[in-house]
PDB file of C-alpha atoms in Angstrom:
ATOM      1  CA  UNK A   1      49.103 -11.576 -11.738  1.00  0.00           C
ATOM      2  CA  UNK A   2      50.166 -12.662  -8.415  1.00  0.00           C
ATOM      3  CA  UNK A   3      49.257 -11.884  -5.245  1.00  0.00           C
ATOM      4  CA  UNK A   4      50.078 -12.987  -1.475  1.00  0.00           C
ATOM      5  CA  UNK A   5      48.529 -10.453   1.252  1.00  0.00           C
ATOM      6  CA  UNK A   6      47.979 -11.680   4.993  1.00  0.00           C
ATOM      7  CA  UNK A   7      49.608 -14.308   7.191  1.00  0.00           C
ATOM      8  CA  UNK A   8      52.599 -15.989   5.498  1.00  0.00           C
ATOM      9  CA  UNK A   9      55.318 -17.626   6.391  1.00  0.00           C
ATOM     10  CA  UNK A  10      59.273 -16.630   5.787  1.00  0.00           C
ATOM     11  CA  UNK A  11      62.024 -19.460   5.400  1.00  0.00           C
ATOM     12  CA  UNK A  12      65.780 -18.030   6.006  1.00  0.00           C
ATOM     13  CA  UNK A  13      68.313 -20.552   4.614  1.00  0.00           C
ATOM     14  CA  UNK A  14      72.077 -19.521   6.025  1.00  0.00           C
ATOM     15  CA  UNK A  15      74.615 -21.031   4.425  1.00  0.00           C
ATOM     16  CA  UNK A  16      78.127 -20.465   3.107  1.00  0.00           C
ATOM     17  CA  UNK A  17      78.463 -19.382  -0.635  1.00  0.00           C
ATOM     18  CA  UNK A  18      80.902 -22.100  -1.003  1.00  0.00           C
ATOM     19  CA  UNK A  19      78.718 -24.792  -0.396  1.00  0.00           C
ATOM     20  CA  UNK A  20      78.232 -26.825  -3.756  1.00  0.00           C
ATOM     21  CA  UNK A  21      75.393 -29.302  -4.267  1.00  0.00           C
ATOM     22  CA  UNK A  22      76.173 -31.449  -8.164  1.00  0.00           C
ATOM     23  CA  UNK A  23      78.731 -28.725  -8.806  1.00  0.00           C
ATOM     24  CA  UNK A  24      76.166 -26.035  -8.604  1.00  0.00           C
ATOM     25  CA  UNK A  25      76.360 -23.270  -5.809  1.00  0.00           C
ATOM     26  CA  UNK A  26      73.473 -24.403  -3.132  1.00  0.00           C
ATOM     27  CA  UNK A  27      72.050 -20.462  -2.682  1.00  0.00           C
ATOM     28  CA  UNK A  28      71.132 -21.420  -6.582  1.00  0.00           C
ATOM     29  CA  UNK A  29      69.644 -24.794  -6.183  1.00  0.00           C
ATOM     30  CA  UNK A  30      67.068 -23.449  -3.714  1.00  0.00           C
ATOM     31  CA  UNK A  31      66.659 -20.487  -5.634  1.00  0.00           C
ATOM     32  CA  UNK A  32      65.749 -22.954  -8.733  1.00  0.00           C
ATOM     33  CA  UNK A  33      64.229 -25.388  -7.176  1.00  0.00           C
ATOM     34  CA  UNK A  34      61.707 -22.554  -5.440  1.00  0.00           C
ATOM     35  CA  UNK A  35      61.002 -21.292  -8.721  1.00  0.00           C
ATOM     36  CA  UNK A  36      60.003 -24.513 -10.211  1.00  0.00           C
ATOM     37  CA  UNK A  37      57.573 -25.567  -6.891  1.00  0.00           C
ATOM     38  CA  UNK A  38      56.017 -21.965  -7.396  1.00  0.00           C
ATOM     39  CA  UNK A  39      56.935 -20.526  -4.520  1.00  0.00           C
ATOM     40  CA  UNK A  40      56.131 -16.009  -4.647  1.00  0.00           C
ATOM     41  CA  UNK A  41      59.799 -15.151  -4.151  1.00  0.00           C
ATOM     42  CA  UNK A  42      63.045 -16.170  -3.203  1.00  0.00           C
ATOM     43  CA  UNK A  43      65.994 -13.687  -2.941  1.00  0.00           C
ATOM     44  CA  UNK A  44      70.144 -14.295  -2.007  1.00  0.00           C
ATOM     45  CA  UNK A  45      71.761 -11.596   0.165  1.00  0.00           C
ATOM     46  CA  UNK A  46      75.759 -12.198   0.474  1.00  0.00           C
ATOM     47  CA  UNK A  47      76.906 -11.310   3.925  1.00  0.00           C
ATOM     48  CA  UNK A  48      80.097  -9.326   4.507  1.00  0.00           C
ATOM     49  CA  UNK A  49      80.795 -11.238   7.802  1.00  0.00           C
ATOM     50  CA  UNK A  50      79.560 -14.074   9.861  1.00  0.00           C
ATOM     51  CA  UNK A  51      80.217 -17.496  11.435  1.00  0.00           C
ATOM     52  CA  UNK A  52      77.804 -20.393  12.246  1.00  0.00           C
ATOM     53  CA  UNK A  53      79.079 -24.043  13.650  1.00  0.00           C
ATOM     54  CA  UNK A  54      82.581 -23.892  12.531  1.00  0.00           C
ATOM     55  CA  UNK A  55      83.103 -20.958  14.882  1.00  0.00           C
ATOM     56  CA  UNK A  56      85.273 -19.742  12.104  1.00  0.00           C
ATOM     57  CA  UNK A  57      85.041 -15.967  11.177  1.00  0.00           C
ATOM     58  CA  UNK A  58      84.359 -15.058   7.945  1.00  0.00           C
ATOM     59  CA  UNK A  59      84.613 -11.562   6.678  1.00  0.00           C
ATOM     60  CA  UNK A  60      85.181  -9.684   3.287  1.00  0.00           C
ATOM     61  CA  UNK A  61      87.646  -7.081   4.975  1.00  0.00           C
ATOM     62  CA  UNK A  62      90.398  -6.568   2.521  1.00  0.00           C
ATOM     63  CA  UNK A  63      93.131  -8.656   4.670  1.00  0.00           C
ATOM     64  CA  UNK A  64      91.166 -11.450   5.382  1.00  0.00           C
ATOM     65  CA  UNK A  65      91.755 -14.995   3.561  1.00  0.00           C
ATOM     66  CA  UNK A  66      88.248 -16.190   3.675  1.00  0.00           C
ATOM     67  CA  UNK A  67      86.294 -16.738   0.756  1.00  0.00           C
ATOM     68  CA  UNK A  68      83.158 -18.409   2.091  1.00  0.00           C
ATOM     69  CA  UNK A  69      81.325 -15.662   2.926  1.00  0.00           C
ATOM     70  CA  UNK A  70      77.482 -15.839   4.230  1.00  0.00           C
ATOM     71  CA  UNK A  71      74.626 -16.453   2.467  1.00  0.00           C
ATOM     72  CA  UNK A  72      70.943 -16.192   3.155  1.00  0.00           C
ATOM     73  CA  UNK A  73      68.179 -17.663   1.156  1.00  0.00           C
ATOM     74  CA  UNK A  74      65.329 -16.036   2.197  1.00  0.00           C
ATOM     75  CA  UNK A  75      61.527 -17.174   0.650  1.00  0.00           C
ATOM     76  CA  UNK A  76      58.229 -15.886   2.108  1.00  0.00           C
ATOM     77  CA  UNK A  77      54.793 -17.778   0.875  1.00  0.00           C
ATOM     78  CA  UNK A  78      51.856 -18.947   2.525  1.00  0.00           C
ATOM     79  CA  UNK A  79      52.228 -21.580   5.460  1.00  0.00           C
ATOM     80  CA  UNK A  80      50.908 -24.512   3.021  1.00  0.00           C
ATOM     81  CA  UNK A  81      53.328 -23.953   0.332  1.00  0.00           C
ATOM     82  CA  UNK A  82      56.762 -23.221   2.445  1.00  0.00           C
ATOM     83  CA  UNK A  83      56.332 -26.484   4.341  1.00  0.00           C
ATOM     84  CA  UNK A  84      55.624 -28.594   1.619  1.00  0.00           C
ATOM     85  CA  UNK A  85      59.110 -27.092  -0.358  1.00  0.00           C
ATOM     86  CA  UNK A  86      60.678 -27.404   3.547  1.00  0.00           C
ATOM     87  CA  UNK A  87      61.932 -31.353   2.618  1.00  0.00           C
ATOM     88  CA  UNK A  88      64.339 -29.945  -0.688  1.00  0.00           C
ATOM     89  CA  UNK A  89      65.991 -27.954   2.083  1.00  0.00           C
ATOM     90  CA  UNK A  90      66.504 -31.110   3.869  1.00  0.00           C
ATOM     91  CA  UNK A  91      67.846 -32.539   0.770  1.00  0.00           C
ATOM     92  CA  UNK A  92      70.330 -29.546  -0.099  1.00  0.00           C
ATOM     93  CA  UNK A  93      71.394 -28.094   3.581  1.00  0.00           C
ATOM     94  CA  UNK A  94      73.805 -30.296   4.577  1.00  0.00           C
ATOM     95  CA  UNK A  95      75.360 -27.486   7.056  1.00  0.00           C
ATOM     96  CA  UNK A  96      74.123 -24.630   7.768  1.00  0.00           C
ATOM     97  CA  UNK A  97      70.336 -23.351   9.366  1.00  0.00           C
ATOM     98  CA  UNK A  98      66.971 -23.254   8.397  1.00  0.00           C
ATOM     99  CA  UNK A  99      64.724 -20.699  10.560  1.00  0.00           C
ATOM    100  CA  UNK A 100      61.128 -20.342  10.644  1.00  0.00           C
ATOM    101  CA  UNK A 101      59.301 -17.079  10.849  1.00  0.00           C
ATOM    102  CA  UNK A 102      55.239 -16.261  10.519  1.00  0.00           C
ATOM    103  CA  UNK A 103      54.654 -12.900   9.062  1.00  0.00           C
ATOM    104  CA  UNK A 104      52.474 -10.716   7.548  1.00  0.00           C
ATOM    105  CA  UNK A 105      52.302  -9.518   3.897  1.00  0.00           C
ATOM    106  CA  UNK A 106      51.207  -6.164   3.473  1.00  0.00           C
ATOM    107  CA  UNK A 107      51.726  -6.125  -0.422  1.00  0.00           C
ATOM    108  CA  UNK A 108      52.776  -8.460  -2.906  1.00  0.00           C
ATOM    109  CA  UNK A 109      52.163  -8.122  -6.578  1.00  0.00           C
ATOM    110  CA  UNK A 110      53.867  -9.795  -9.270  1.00  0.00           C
ATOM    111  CA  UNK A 111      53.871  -9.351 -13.050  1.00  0.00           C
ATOM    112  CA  UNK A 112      52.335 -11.540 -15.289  1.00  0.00           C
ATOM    113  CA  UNK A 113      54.885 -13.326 -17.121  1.00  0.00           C
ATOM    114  CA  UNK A 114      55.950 -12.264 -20.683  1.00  0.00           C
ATOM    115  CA  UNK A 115      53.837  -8.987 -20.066  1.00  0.00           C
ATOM    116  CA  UNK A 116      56.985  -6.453 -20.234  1.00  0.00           C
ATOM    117  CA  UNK A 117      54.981  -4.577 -17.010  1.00  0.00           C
ATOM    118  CA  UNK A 118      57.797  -4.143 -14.451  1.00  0.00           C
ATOM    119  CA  UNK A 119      54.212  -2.989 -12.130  1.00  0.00           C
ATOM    120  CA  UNK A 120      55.992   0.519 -11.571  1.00  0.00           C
ATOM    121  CA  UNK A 121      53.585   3.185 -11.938  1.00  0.00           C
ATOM    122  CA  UNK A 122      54.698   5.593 -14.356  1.00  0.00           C
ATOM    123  CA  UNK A 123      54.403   8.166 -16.940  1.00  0.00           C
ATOM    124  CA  UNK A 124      51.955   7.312 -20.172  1.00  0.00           C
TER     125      UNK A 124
END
């Protein structure tokens, strides 16, 4: 089971969900490539309006044109482990920005993998 509890760090990747990296969405990369270095978590959360350095407005509103909407990556581990996965970013964010945050876990449990425990507390 994991855990993570105390001082932490959170990464916040903002991109644009058009942004391709080998014909594969770059919000999924990271996601991926987080997975694969170990990393606790990392979650996607689509904007419904933003801009960054283009200046450009982008919006979901029902008369708008734009289709590159907002994206944040968003990963939260301990300091040691989010700077050492900090270079991929390099690698994969060509525009776009990478912030920085320390934190504090209060709770953080994962499941066991292949268990079937979801680690809701339930009825038995």
């Amino acid at each position: 089971m994991t855990r993570l509890t105390g001082s932490a760090l959170r990464v916040t990747i903002f991109i644009g969900e058009n942004d391709i990296w080998h014909h594969k969405p770059v919000y999924s990369e990271i996601v991926h490539r987080a997975h694969a270095a170990g990393l606790a978590g990392a979650s996607v959360f689509r904007g419904v309006e933003g801009f960054g350095g283009s200046s450009l407005i982008h919006t979901s509103r029902l008369l708008s044109l734009s289709e590159d909407l907002p994206v944040a990556i968003v990963i939260v581990d301990t300091e040691d482990r989010v700077r050492a996965f900090l270079p991929q970013l390099d690698e994969l964010v060509g525009e776009g920005l990478v912030i920085l945050d320390e934190c504090e876990v209060i709770r953080y449990v994962g499941r066991d993998p292949g268990s079937g425990n979801t680690g809701k507390k339930g009825k038995r």
